[in-house]
Short mmCIF file of C-alpha atoms in Angstrom, two decimals:
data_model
loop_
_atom_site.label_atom_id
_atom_site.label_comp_id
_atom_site.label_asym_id
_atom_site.label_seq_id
_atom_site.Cartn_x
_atom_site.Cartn_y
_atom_site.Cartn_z
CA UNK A 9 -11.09 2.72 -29.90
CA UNK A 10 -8.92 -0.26 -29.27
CA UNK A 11 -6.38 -2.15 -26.79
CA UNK A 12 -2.88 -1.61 -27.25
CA UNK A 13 -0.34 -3.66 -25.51
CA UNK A 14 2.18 -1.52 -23.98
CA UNK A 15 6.12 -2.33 -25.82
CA UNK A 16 8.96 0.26 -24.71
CA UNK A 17 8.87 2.01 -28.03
CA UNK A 18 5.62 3.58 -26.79
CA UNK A 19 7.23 5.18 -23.70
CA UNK A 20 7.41 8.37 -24.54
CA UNK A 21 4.05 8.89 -25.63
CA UNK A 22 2.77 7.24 -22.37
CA UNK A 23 4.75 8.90 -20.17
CA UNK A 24 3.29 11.99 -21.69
CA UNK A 25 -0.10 10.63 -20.81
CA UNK A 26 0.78 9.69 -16.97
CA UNK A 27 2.08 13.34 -16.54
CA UNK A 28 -0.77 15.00 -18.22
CA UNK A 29 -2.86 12.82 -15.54
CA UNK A 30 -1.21 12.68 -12.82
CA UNK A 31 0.51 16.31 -12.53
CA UNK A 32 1.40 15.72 -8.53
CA UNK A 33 3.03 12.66 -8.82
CA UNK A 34 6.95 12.56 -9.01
CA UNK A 35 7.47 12.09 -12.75
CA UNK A 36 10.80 9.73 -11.50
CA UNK A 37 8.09 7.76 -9.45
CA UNK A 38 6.25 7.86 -13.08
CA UNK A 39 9.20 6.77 -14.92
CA UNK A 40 10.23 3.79 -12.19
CA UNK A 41 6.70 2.15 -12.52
CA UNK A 42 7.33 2.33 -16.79
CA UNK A 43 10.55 0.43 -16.14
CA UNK A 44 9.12 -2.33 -13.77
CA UNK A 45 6.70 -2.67 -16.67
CA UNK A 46 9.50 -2.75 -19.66
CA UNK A 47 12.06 -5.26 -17.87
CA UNK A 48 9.76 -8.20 -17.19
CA UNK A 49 9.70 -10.82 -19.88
CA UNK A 50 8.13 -10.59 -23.08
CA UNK A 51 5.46 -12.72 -22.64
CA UNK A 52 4.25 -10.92 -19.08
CA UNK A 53 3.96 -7.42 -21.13
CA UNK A 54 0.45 -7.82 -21.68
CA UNK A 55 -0.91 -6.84 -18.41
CA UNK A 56 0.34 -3.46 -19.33
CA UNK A 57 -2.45 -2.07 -21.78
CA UNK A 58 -3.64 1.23 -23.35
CA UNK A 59 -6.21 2.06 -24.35
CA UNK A 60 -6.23 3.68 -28.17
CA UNK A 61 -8.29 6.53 -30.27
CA UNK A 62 -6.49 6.54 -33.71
CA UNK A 63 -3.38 7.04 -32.79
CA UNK A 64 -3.69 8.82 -29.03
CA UNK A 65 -3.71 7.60 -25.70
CA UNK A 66 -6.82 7.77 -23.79
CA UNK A 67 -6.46 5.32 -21.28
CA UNK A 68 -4.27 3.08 -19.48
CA UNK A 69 -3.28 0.80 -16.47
CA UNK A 70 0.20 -0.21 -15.81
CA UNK A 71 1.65 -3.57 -14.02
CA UNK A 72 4.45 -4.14 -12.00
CA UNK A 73 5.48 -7.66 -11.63
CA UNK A 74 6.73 -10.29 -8.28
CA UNK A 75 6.53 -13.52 -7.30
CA UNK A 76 3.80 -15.15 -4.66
CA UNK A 77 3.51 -18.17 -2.69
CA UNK A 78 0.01 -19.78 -2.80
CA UNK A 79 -0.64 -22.52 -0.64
CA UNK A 80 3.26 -23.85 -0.75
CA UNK A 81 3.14 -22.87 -4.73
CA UNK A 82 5.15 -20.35 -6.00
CA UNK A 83 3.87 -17.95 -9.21
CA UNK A 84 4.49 -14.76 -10.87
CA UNK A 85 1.56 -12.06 -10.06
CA UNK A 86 1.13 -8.65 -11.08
CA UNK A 87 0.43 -5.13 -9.01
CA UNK A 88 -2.07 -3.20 -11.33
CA UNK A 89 -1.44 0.39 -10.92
CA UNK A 90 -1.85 3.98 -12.42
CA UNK A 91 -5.34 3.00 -13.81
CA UNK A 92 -6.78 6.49 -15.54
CA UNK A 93 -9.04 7.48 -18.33
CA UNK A 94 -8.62 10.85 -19.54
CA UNK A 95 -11.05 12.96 -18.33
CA UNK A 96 -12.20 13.99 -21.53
CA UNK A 97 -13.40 10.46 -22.42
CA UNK A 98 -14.74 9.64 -19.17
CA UNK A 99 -18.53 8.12 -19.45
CA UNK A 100 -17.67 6.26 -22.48
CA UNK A 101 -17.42 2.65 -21.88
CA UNK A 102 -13.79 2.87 -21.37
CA UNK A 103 -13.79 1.40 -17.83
CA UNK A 104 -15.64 -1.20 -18.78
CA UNK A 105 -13.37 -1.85 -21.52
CA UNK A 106 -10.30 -1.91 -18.80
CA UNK A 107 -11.95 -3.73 -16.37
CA UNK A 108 -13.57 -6.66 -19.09
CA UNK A 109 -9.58 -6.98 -20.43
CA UNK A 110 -8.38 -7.12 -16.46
CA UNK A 111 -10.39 -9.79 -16.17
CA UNK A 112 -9.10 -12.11 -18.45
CA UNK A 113 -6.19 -12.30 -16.09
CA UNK A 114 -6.35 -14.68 -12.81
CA UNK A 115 -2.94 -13.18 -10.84
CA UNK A 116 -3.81 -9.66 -10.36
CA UNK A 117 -4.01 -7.79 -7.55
CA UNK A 118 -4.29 -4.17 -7.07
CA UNK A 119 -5.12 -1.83 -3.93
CA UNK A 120 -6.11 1.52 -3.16
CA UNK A 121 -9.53 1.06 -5.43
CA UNK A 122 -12.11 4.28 -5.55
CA UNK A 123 -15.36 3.75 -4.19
CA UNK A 124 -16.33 3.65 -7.77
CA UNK A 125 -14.00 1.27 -8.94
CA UNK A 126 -14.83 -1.09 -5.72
CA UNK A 127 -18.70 -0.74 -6.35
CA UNK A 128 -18.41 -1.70 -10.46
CA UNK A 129 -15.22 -3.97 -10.38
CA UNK A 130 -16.97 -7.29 -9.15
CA UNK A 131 -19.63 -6.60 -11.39
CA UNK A 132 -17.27 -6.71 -14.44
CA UNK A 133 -14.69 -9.02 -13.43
CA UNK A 134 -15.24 -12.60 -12.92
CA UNK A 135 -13.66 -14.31 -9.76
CA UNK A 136 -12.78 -10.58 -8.04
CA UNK A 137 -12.13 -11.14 -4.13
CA UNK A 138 -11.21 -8.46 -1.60
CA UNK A 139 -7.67 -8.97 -0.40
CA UNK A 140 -7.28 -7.40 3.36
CA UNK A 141 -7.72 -3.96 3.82
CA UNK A 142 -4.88 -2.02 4.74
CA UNK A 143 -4.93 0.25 8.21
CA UNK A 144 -2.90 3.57 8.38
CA UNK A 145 -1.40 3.41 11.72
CA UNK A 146 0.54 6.99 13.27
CA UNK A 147 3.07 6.70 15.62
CA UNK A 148 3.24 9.48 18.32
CA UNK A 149 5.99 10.91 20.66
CA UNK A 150 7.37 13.53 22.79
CA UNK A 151 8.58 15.14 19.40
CA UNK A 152 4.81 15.65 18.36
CA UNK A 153 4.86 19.62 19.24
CA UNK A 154 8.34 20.34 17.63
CA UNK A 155 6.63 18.47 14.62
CA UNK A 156 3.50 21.12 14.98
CA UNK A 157 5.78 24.15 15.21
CA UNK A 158 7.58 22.88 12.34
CA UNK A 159 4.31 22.50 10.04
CA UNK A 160 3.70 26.30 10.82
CA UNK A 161 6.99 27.24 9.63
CA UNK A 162 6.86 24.75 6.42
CA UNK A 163 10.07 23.44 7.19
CA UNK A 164 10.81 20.67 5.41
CA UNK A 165 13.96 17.82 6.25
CA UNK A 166 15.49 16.78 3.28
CA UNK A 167 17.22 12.94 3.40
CA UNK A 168 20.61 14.25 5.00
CA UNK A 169 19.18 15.67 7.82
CA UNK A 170 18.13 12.27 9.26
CA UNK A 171 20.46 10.11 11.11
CA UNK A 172 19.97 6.43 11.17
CA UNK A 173 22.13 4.75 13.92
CA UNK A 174 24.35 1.64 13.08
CA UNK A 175 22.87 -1.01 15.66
CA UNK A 176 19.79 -0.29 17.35
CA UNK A 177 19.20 -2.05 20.38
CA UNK A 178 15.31 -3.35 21.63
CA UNK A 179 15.75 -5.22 24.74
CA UNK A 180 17.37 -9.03 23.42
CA UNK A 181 16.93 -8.04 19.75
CA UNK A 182 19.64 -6.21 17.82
CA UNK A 183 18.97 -4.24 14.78
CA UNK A 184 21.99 -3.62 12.18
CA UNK A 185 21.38 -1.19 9.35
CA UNK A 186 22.20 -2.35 5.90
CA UNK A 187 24.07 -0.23 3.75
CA UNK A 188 24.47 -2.81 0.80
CA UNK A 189 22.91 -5.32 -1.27
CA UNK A 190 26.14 -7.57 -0.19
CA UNK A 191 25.34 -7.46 3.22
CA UNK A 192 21.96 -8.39 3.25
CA UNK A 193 20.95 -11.92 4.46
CA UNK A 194 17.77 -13.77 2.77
CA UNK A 195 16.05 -16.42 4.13
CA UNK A 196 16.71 -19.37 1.61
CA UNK A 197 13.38 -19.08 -0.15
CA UNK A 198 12.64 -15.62 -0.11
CA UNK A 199 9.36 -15.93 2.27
CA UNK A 200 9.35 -15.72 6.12
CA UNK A 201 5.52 -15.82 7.15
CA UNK A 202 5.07 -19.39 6.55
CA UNK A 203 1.37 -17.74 5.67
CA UNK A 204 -1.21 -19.66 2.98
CA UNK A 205 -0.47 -16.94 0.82
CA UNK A 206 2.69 -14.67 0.31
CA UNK A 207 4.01 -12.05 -1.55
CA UNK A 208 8.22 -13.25 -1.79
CA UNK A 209 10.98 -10.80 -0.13
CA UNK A 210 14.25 -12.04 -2.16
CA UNK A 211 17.06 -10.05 -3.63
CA UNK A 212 15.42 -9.26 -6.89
CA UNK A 213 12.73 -7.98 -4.96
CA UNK A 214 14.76 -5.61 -2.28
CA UNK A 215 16.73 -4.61 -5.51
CA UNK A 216 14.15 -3.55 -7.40
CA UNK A 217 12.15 -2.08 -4.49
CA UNK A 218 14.85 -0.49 -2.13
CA UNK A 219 18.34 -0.48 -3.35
CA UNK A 220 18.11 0.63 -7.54
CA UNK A 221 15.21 3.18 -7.07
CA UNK A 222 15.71 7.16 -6.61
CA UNK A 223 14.06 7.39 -2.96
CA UNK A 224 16.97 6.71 -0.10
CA UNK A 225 15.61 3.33 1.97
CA UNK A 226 17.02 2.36 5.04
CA UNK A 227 17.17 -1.27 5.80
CA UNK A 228 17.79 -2.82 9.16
CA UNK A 229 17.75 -6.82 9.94
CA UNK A 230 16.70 -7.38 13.53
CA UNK A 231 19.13 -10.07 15.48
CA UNK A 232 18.20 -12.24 17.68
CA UNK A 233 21.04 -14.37 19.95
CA UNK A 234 22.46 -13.53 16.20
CA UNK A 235 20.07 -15.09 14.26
CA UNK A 236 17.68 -13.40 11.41
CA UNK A 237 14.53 -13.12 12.67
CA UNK A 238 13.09 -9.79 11.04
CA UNK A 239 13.99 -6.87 8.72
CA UNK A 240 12.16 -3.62 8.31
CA UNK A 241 12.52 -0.60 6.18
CA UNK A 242 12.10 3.15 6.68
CA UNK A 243 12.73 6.18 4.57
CA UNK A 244 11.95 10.24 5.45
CA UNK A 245 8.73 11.34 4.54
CA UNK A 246 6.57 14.43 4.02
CA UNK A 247 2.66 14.21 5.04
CA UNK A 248 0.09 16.72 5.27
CA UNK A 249 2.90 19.11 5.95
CA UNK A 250 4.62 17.03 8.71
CA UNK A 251 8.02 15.41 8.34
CA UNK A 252 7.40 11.70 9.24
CA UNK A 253 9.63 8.59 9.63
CA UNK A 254 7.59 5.95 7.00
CA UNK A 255 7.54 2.40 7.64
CA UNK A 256 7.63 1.10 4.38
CA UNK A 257 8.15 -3.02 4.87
CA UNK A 258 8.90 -5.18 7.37
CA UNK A 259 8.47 -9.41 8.08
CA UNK A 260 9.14 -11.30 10.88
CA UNK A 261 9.31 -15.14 11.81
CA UNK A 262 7.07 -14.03 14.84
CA UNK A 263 4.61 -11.52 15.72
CA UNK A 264 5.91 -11.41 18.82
CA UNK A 265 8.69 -9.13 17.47
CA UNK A 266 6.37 -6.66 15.63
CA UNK A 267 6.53 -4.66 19.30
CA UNK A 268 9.77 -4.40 18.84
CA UNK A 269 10.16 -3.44 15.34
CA UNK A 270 7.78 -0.28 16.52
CA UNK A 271 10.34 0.43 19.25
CA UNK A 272 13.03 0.61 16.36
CA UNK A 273 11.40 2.87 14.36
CA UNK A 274 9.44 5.22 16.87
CA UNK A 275 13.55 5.34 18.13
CA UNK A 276 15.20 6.67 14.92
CA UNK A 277 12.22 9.15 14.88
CA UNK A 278 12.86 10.90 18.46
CA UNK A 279 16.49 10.53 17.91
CA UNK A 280 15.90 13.24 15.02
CA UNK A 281 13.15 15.05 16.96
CA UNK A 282 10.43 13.58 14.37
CA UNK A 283 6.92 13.15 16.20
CA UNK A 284 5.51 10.94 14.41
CA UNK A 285 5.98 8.23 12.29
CA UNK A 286 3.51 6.14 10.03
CA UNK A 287 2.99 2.98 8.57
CA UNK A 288 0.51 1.48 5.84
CA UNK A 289 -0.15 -2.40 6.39
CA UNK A 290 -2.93 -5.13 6.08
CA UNK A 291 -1.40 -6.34 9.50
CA UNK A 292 -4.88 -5.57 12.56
CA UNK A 293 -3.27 -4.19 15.68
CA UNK A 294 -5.31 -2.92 18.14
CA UNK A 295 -6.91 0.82 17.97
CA UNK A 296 -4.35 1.98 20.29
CA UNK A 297 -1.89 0.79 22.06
CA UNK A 298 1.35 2.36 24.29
CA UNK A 299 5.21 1.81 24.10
CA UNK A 300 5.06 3.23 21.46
CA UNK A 301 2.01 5.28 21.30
CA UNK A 302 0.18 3.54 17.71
CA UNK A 303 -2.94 4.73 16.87
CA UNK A 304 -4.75 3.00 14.01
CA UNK A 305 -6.93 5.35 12.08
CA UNK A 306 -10.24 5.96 10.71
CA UNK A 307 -8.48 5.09 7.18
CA UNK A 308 -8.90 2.13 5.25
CA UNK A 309 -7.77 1.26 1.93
CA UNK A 310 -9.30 -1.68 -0.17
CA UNK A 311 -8.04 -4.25 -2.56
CA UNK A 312 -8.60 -7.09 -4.67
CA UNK A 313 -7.44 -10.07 -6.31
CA UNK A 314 -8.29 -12.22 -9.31
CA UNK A 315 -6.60 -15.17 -7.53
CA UNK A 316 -8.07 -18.66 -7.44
CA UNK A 317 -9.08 -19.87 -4.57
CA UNK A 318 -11.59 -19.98 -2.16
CA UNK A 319 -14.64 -17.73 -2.22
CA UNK A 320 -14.43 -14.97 0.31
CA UNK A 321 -11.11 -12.34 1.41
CA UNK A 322 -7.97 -13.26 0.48
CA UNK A 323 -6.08 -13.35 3.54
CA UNK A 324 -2.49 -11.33 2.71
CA UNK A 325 0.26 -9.43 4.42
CA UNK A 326 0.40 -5.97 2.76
CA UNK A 327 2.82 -3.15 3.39
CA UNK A 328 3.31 0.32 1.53
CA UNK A 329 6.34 -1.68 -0.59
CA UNK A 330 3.15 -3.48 -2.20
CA UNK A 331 1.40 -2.14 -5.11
CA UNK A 332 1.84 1.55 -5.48
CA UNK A 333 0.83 2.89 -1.53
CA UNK A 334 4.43 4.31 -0.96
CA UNK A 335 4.71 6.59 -3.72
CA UNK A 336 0.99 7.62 -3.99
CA UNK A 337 -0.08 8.06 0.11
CA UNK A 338 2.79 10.77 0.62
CA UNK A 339 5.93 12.15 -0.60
#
C-alpha cells in the first residue's frame, strides 16, 4: 500500500470512495469539498492524499484551503476533512500511515476528531495542539411547541418557505440582508477580531463559502450609526427532525454586539414560527442566558492544529463555516 497525491483526474474514482463511505452525506456536499480541493494551486494539492492498494482506494483525507492571520502574519492553512479508511482495511496500520503523512505538515487544522482519533493523534503527530472546542448552543422561543407538533407530523420546510426580512432592526443596530456578492462590504483586510490568531473573512472566502455553493445562505451586515460593525449568516436547517434556523458565521468588531446578533436571528426564526434555532462556535457564552433564551449544551466538539506556536490551546474563533461542521452536524 502506498500514498497517492490526489490530481483531478482521480475524481471519479474518489468520489466513488466518499459515497461508498459516507452513504448519508449529500453527494453535492461530497462533490463541493472535491472542488475546494482541485482549484487551489498546484503546489497546495498535496495535503489531499489517498491512500493506495494496487490500484484501489482504501483510504483518504481531503483538504480545503483559506488564509489565517498569526500574530499580525498572514498564511495559507488547510481544513483536513472526510478522513476514512474503509472498513474492510481497518486495523491495518493505515491510520498511522495518515496520521505520520499529516504530520509532515505545520498549517493544519481539523475539528470534529473521534475519541479515537483525539486519544492516538498527539501520539503520532509531532507539534499537535488542541484548538478551542466548539459549544452547540439552541436557541428557544414561543415557536418551540409548533416546532414539536411539527416533528410528529415530519413536516419538513423546504428553503422557500422561509422569509428573511430586508432590514432587521435590534435597538441602534440595523441589519440589511445581502442578496449579492456586489453589495457586500469587506473590511480592508479581510479580518475583524483584531485576535492573535484568525481565520480571514474576504470575498474569496464568502464566495467560496456562501454565494457559489448549492445550499441557499442568507447574509446580513449589521449597521451601526451606518457603519460596518458585524455580519452574520443563516440558512434553513433540518435537525433531529426539527426545522431550525442555523447560524452558520458571524464576526463582529465588538462582543458587545454578539447580543444583538442573537436577537437577529432568534427574530427571523419566530417570524416563520421556527422554535428554535442553533449555532456551532468556539465562542464561551454562558450556560444559559435570556433575551433570547441560549442554552449551551452538553456537546462539545474537539480540534487541533499543527500550528507553531506556543505550547498549550490554540486560542481561535470557530463557527460551523470552518472545517466541515455545517454540512456534517445537520442537513
Amino acid at each position: 500500500m502506498q500514498i497517492v497525491f490526489y490530481t483531478s483526474d482521480l475524481y471519479e474514482q474518489l468520489m466513488f470512495f466518499l459515497i461508498e463511505n459516507f452513504p448519508n452525506r449529500d453527494k453535492r456536499y461530497l462533490n463541493w469539498w472535491l472542488k475546494q480541493a482541485t482549484d487551489v494551486k498546484k503546489e497546495l494539492l498535496n495535503r489531499t492524499f489517498l491512500v493506495m492498494d494496487a490500484d484501489k482506494i482504501v483510504a483518504c483525507t481531503t483538504a480545503s484551503w483559506n488564509k489565517i492571520k498569526i500574530y499580525g502574519q498572514e498564511q495559507e492553512f488547510y481544513w483536513e476533512g472526510n478522513t476514512i479508511v474503509s472498513k474492510v482495511y481497518r486495523g491495518k496500520g493505515i491510520g498511522r500511515m495518515i496520521y505520520e503523512q499529516m504530520g509532515r505538515y505545520s498549517e493544519r487544522c481539523t475539528t470534529g476528531f473521534t475519541k479515537a482519533a483525539y486519544d492516538i493523534q498527539p501520539k503520532i503527530i509531532p507539534h499537535l495542539r488542541s484548538v478551542s472546542v466548539v459549544f452547540v448552543y439552541l436557541f428557544v422561543n414561543r415557536y418551540f411547541f409548533y416546532s414539536l407538533y411539527e416533528k410528529m407530523l415530519h413536516y419538513r420546510l423546504e428553503q422557500t418557505d422561509v422569509f428573511y426580512p430586508s432590514v432587521i432592526k435590534i435597538k441602534n443596530m440595523q441589519f440589511c440582508r445581502i442578496d449579492s456578492m456586489e453589495q457586500m462590504v469587506f473590511t480592508p483586510d479581510g479580518f475583524w477580531q483584531n485576535d492573535d490568531i484568525e481565520i480571514i473573512r474576504d470575498k474569496s472566502f464568502f464566495l467560496k463559502r456562501f454565494f457559489d455553493i448549492y445550499k441557499k445562505y442568507v447574509v446580513y451586515e449589521g449597521l451601526l450609526k451606518g457603519e460596518l460593525v458585524c455580519y452574520f449568516v443563516v440558512r434553513l436547517a433540518y435537525y433531529k427532525g426539527f426545522n431550525i434556523i442555523s447560524l452558520v458565521d458571524f464576526r463582529y468588531k465588538k462582543k458587545d454586539y454578539m447580543n444583538n446578533i442573537d436577537k437577529a436571528v432568534s427574530k427571523i426564526a419566530k417570524m416563520n414560527h421556527i422554535g428554535f434555532a442553533l449555532t456551532l462556535t468556539s465562542l464561551k457564552k454562558q450556560v444559559l442566558s435570556f433575551f433570547p433564551i441560549v442554552l449551551r449544551t452538553n456537546k462539545k466538539i474537539y480540534g487541533g492544529t499543527t500550528f507553531p506556536g506556543e505550547e498549550g490551546e490554540c486560542s481561535l474563533l470557530i463557527t460551523s463555516a470552518d472545517s466541515d461542521l455545517d454540512f456534517v452536524y445537520y442537513s
